[in-house]
Amino acid sequence: MAELPARLLIVDDNRVNRLLLSRSVELLGYQASVAENGRVAMDMLRQERFDLLLLDIEMPEMDGFEVLEAIKQIPSLSDIPVIVTSSVEGVENIVRCIDLGAEDYLAKPVNQVLLKARLGSSIEKKRLRDEQKILLKRFATSEVAEDLQTSGFALGGTRVDASILFCDIRGFTAISESQPPEETIELLNLYYTLMFEAIDSHGGIVSLMVGDGLMALFGAPKPLDEPARCAVSAAHDMLDMMSHFNVERQAMSKPEIRIGVGIATGEVVAGYAGTDQRATYTCIGDKVNLAARLEAHTKVAGESVLIDAATHVALDGEPASKALGRVQFKGFSDALDVYAV
Amino acid sequence: MSDPVDMSVLDELEEAVGPDFLIELIETFMAEAPGMMAELQTAHEGADTEGIRRAAHSLKSNATTFGAHATAQAAREIELEGLGASPEAAIAALQDALSQAVLALQGRIDG
C-alpha cells in the first residue's frame, strides 16, 4: 500500500504567498491546505490532522507568534513540526520563533531547494516520532508511554505507595497441552484483553506478562488515591469477566478457565530497570514477592483472590474480607496474615 | 536606473512553478497590489503605524518574490522607518516604483 502524502497547512495572510507556497509543496508531492490567518489555522488544526505547518509571522487577527504559543498549550498538537516562512525584519524575531518551538525558519521568498530539504527532513522526523509513539503504545501501556514522553527515559526508580497484583490461569499447562497451539494463543489473547480492560479501568498498568501470568501495578507511574481499593476492584472485575467468558466456553463445550489473584500493598521501588538498550517499567520490593506468593497460595486456600494485611487495612471493611490466619511464605521470615476478598 | 523587475528572478520562478502558474501568480499580485496600496493609504490617514508597517511588509514580500527590487526597497524602508517626514512623497515614490513593476510584469505576461 502506498503511503499517503504528508498533509501541510500553509498559514499566510497574503494571497500570492499562499498560492506560491501551495504550488511549491504540491510540486514536491505533498498535500496542501491553506489558512489566511492564525485563528483560521487553529480552527483547522483542531479539526484535522496535519503533518507540518508552514507559518507566516505577520498576520492580522492572530499572528505567527500567537499560533506558536497556542500550539504549545495543546498536547495533541505540541509535536507538529512548524517551519516559519517569513520576510519579517530582525534576527530577534527569528530567535523568538525558534524559542517558541519552531523547527526552522525559511526567509521569503522561499528557496525551492531549501524548502524541499527542510520539508523532507522535518516530515521524516515527524514520521519516526509517530512510529515510535505507536510502538511505545504497543509495548508499553499508555501511562508508561505518557510518562516516557513527559519525563524522558532514565534508568532508576522512585519509592511509591502502590498495590501489586499478580494473576494467572489455574492449570494452564494442562489446558494448553489438551488443545492445538493456535487455540492456546487465541485463548491467551482473549484472556489478556479481558484482564487489561479490568486493570486499565481501575487505573492500574500491566508491567509484566509471562505465559498466562501477569503482574499489574496500581499507584505507579501515576499515583492513585486508593491503590489497594483499585486493585481489589480490578480483581473482582477480572473474576466477573472470567465468569461471563466461561458461560461462552461452556456453550462451546470447552473447559472452564479459572484464575487466581494475589494482591499486596506497601512501599515499592518503581521505575525503569534494564539497560539503556532494553528496559522495562517495573516494580521491585518484598511486596512484589508477597503478591506473587499470595497468588500461588490461592490454589492451596481454595480462594480466587487473596490479599495481605496492608491491603485488608486499606479496604477498611469495604468490601469485607475473610481472615484466613497466618501463612509462612517462602522468603519471608515471619508468618503473615492472609485474607480472602 | 535599474530595471523595475529583475527578469532572472522571474525566470527562476517560472522554472520552479511552470509558465502557466507564473502567469496566474503575477495576475494575482496585480489584482492584490492596489488593495495593499489602499491599506497603506488608509493606515496613513488613520495614523495607524502598525497598519502602515503591515501593508508595507506585504508589498515588500510580494515585490521580492517577483524580483521587483526597487518596489521592495521602497516598501522595506516604510516597513522599517515608517512614512517619515513627508508621508505623501513616500507613498507616491512606492506607488511609482510599483506601477513600473506592474508594467514590466504585464510585459512579461504579454511576452
mmCIF file with all atom_site columns, N, CA and C in Angstrom, chain A residues 34-61:
data_model
loop_
_atom_site.group_PDB
_atom_site.id
_atom_site.type_symbol
_atom_site.label_atom_id
_atom_site.label_alt_id
_atom_site.label_comp_id
_atom_site.label_asym_id
_atom_site.label_entity_id
_atom_site.label_seq_id
_atom_site.pdbx_PDB_ins_code
_atom_site.Cartn_x
_atom_site.Cartn_y
_atom_site.Cartn_z
_atom_site.occupancy
_atom_site.B_iso_or_equiv
_atom_site.pdbx_formal_charge
_atom_site.auth_seq_id
_atom_site.auth_comp_id
_atom_site.auth_asym_id
_atom_site.auth_atom_id
_atom_site.pdbx_PDB_model_num
ATOM 1  N N  . VAL A 1 34 ? -4.751  25.641 3.064  1.00 0.00 ? 34 VAL A N  1
ATOM 2  C CA . VAL A 1 34 ? -4.320  26.994 3.397  1.00 0.00 ? 34 VAL A CA 1
ATOM 3  C C  . VAL A 1 34 ? -5.251  27.651 4.421  1.00 0.00 ? 34 VAL A C  1
ATOM 4  N N  . ALA A 1 35 ? -4.664  28.548 5.193  1.00 0.00 ? 35 ALA A N  1
ATOM 5  C CA . ALA A 1 35 ? -5.431  29.363 6.135  1.00 0.00 ? 35 ALA A CA 1
ATOM 6  C C  . ALA A 1 35 ? -4.909  30.783 6.013  1.00 0.00 ? 35 ALA A C  1
ATOM 7  N N  . GLU A 1 36 ? -5.818  31.783 6.097  1.00 0.00 ? 36 GLU A N  1
ATOM 8  C CA . GLU A 1 36 ? -5.352  33.147 5.845  1.00 0.00 ? 36 GLU A CA 1
ATOM 9  C C  . GLU A 1 36 ? -4.949  33.905 7.112  1.00 0.00 ? 36 GLU A C  1
ATOM 10 N N  . ASN A 1 37 ? -5.135  33.300 8.263  1.00 0.00 ? 37 ASN A N  1
ATOM 11 C CA . ASN A 1 37 ? -4.559  33.878 9.479  1.00 0.00 ? 37 ASN A CA 1
ATOM 12 C C  . ASN A 1 37 ? -4.497  32.812 10.572 1.00 0.00 ? 37 ASN A C  1
ATOM 13 N N  . GLY A 1 38 ? -3.916  33.185 11.698 1.00 0.00 ? 38 GLY A N  1
ATOM 14 C CA . GLY A 1 38 ? -3.679  32.231 12.768 1.00 0.00 ? 38 GLY A CA 1
ATOM 15 C C  . GLY A 1 38 ? -4.945  31.640 13.361 1.00 0.00 ? 38 GLY A C  1
ATOM 16 N N  . ARG A 1 39 ? -5.976  32.478 13.467 1.00 0.00 ? 39 ARG A N  1
ATOM 17 C CA . ARG A 1 39 ? -7.217  31.988 14.065 1.00 0.00 ? 39 ARG A CA 1
ATOM 18 C C  . ARG A 1 39 ? -7.839  30.883 13.215 1.00 0.00 ? 39 ARG A C  1
ATOM 19 N N  . VAL A 1 40 ? -7.882  31.117 11.894 1.00 0.00 ? 40 VAL A N  1
ATOM 20 C CA . VAL A 1 40 ? -8.413  30.099 10.971 1.00 0.00 ? 40 VAL A CA 1
ATOM 21 C C  . VAL A 1 40 ? -7.555  28.838 11.067 1.00 0.00 ? 40 VAL A C  1
ATOM 22 N N  . ALA A 1 41 ? -6.237  29.031 11.143 1.00 0.00 ? 41 ALA A N  1
ATOM 23 C CA . ALA A 1 41 ? -5.323  27.883 11.221 1.00 0.00 ? 41 ALA A CA 1
ATOM 24 C C  . ALA A 1 41 ? -5.595  27.052 12.469 1.00 0.00 ? 41 ALA A C  1
ATOM 25 N N  . MET A 1 42 ? -5.784  27.708 13.613 1.00 0.00 ? 42 MET A N  1
ATOM 26 C CA . MET A 1 42 ? -6.037  26.966 14.854 1.00 0.00 ? 42 MET A CA 1
ATOM 27 C C  . MET A 1 42 ? -7.336  26.170 14.759 1.00 0.00 ? 42 MET A C  1
ATOM 28 N N  . ASP A 1 43 ? -8.363  26.773 14.128 1.00 0.00 ? 43 ASP A N  1
ATOM 29 C CA . ASP A 1 43 ? -9.625  26.046 13.933 1.00 0.00 ? 43 ASP A CA 1
ATOM 30 C C  . ASP A 1 43 ? -9.391  24.789 13.107 1.00 0.00 ? 43 ASP A C  1
ATOM 31 N N  . MET A 1 44 ? -8.618  24.933 12.045 1.00 0.00 ? 44 MET A N  1
ATOM 32 C CA . MET A 1 44 ? -8.354  23.780 11.174 1.00 0.00 ? 44 MET A CA 1
ATOM 33 C C  . MET A 1 44 ? -7.521  22.721 11.893 1.00 0.00 ? 44 MET A C  1
ATOM 34 N N  . LEU A 1 45 ? -6.540  23.174 12.673 1.00 0.00 ? 45 LEU A N  1
ATOM 35 C CA . LEU A 1 45 ? -5.681  22.227 13.396 1.00 0.00 ? 45 LEU A CA 1
ATOM 36 C C  . LEU A 1 45 ? -6.469  21.416 14.420 1.00 0.00 ? 45 LEU A C  1
ATOM 37 N N  . ARG A 1 46 ? -7.512  22.033 14.980 1.00 0.00 ? 46 ARG A N  1
ATOM 38 C CA . ARG A 1 46 ? -8.320  21.310 15.968 1.00 0.00 ? 46 ARG A CA 1
ATOM 39 C C  . ARG A 1 46 ? -9.200  20.264 15.304 1.00 0.00 ? 46 ARG A C  1
ATOM 40 N N  . GLN A 1 47 ? -9.505  20.486 14.029 1.00 0.00 ? 47 GLN A N  1
ATOM 41 C CA . GLN A 1 47 ? -10.435 19.577 13.358 1.00 0.00 ? 47 GLN A CA 1
ATOM 42 C C  . GLN A 1 47 ? -9.761  18.509 12.510 1.00 0.00 ? 47 GLN A C  1
ATOM 43 N N  . GLU A 1 48 ? -8.616  18.843 11.932 1.00 0.00 ? 48 GLU A N  1
ATOM 44 C CA . GLU A 1 48 ? -7.974  17.904 11.019 1.00 0.00 ? 48 GLU A CA 1
ATOM 45 C C  . GLU A 1 48 ? -6.559  17.610 11.486 1.00 0.00 ? 48 GLU A C  1
ATOM 46 N N  . ARG A 1 49 ? -6.026  16.519 10.956 1.00 0.00 ? 49 ARG A N  1
ATOM 47 C CA . ARG A 1 49 ? -4.655  16.158 11.302 1.00 0.00 ? 49 ARG A CA 1
ATOM 48 C C  . ARG A 1 49 ? -3.715  16.670 10.214 1.00 0.00 ? 49 ARG A C  1
ATOM 49 N N  . PHE A 1 50 ? -2.676  17.372 10.601 1.00 0.00 ? 50 PHE A N  1
ATOM 50 C CA . PHE A 1 50 ? -1.664  17.831 9.648  1.00 0.00 ? 50 PHE A CA 1
ATOM 51 C C  . PHE A 1 50 ? -0.296  17.322 10.078 1.00 0.00 ? 50 PHE A C  1
ATOM 52 N N  . ASP A 1 51 ? 0.575   17.140 9.086  1.00 0.00 ? 51 ASP A N  1
ATOM 53 C CA . ASP A 1 51 ? 1.913   16.632 9.392  1.00 0.00 ? 51 ASP A CA 1
ATOM 54 C C  . ASP A 1 51 ? 2.922   17.748 9.590  1.00 0.00 ? 51 ASP A C  1
ATOM 55 N N  . LEU A 1 52 ? 2.583   18.926 9.088  1.00 0.00 ? 52 LEU A N  1
ATOM 56 C CA . LEU A 1 52 ? 3.540   20.040 9.211  1.00 0.00 ? 52 LEU A CA 1
ATOM 57 C C  . LEU A 1 52 ? 2.827   21.359 8.967  1.00 0.00 ? 52 LEU A C  1
ATOM 58 N N  . LEU A 1 53 ? 3.370   22.393 9.586  1.00 0.00 ? 53 LEU A N  1
ATOM 59 C CA . LEU A 1 53 ? 2.799   23.731 9.460  1.00 0.00 ? 53 LEU A CA 1
ATOM 60 C C  . LEU A 1 53 ? 3.843   24.650 8.839  1.00 0.00 ? 53 LEU A C  1
ATOM 61 N N  . LEU A 1 54 ? 3.447   25.347 7.766  1.00 0.00 ? 54 LEU A N  1
ATOM 62 C CA . LEU A 1 54 ? 4.296   26.411 7.212  1.00 0.00 ? 54 LEU A CA 1
ATOM 63 C C  . LEU A 1 54 ? 3.650   27.709 7.654  1.00 0.00 ? 54 LEU A C  1
ATOM 64 N N  . LEU A 1 55 ? 4.336   28.433 8.508  1.00 0.00 ? 55 LEU A N  1
ATOM 65 C CA . LEU A 1 55 ? 3.688   29.520 9.229  1.00 0.00 ? 55 LEU A CA 1
ATOM 66 C C  . LEU A 1 55 ? 4.320   30.873 8.939  1.00 0.00 ? 55 LEU A C  1
ATOM 67 N N  . ASP A 1 56 ? 3.478   31.820 8.537  1.00 0.00 ? 56 ASP A N  1
ATOM 68 C CA . ASP A 1 56 ? 3.903   33.203 8.366  1.00 0.00 ? 56 ASP A CA 1
ATOM 69 C C  . ASP A 1 56 ? 3.847   33.880 9.742  1.00 0.00 ? 56 ASP A C  1
ATOM 70 N N  . ILE A 1 57 ? 4.574   34.963 9.901  1.00 0.00 ? 57 ILE A N  1
ATOM 71 C CA . ILE A 1 57 ? 4.547   35.662 11.191 1.00 0.00 ? 57 ILE A CA 1
ATOM 72 C C  . ILE A 1 57 ? 3.568   36.836 11.179 1.00 0.00 ? 57 ILE A C  1
ATOM 73 N N  . GLU A 1 58 ? 3.754   37.741 10.226 1.00 0.00 ? 58 GLU A N  1
ATOM 74 C CA . GLU A 1 58 ? 2.905   38.947 10.159 1.00 0.00 ? 58 GLU A CA 1
ATOM 75 C C  . GLU A 1 58 ? 1.526   38.579 9.640  1.00 0.00 ? 58 GLU A C  1
ATOM 76 N N  . MET A 1 59 ? 0.534   38.580 10.516 1.00 0.00 ? 59 MET A N  1
ATOM 77 C CA . MET A 1 59 ? -0.825  38.278 10.069 1.00 0.00 ? 59 MET A CA 1
ATOM 78 C C  . MET A 1 59 ? -1.821  39.037 10.933 1.00 0.00 ? 59 MET A C  1
ATOM 79 N N  . PRO A 1 60 ? -2.939  39.439 10.347 1.00 0.00 ? 60 PRO A N  1
ATOM 80 C CA . PRO A 1 60 ? -3.960  40.083 11.174 1.00 0.00 ? 60 PRO A CA 1
ATOM 81 C C  . PRO A 1 60 ? -4.675  39.039 12.043 1.00 0.00 ? 60 PRO A C  1
ATOM 82 N N  . GLU A 1 61 ? -5.410  39.513 13.001 1.00 0.00 ? 61 GLU A N  1
ATOM 83 C CA . GLU A 1 61 ? -6.218  38.683 13.926 1.00 0.00 ? 61 GLU A CA 1
ATOM 84 C C  . GLU A 1 61 ? -5.398  37.840 14.875 1.00 0.00 ? 61 GLU A C  1
#
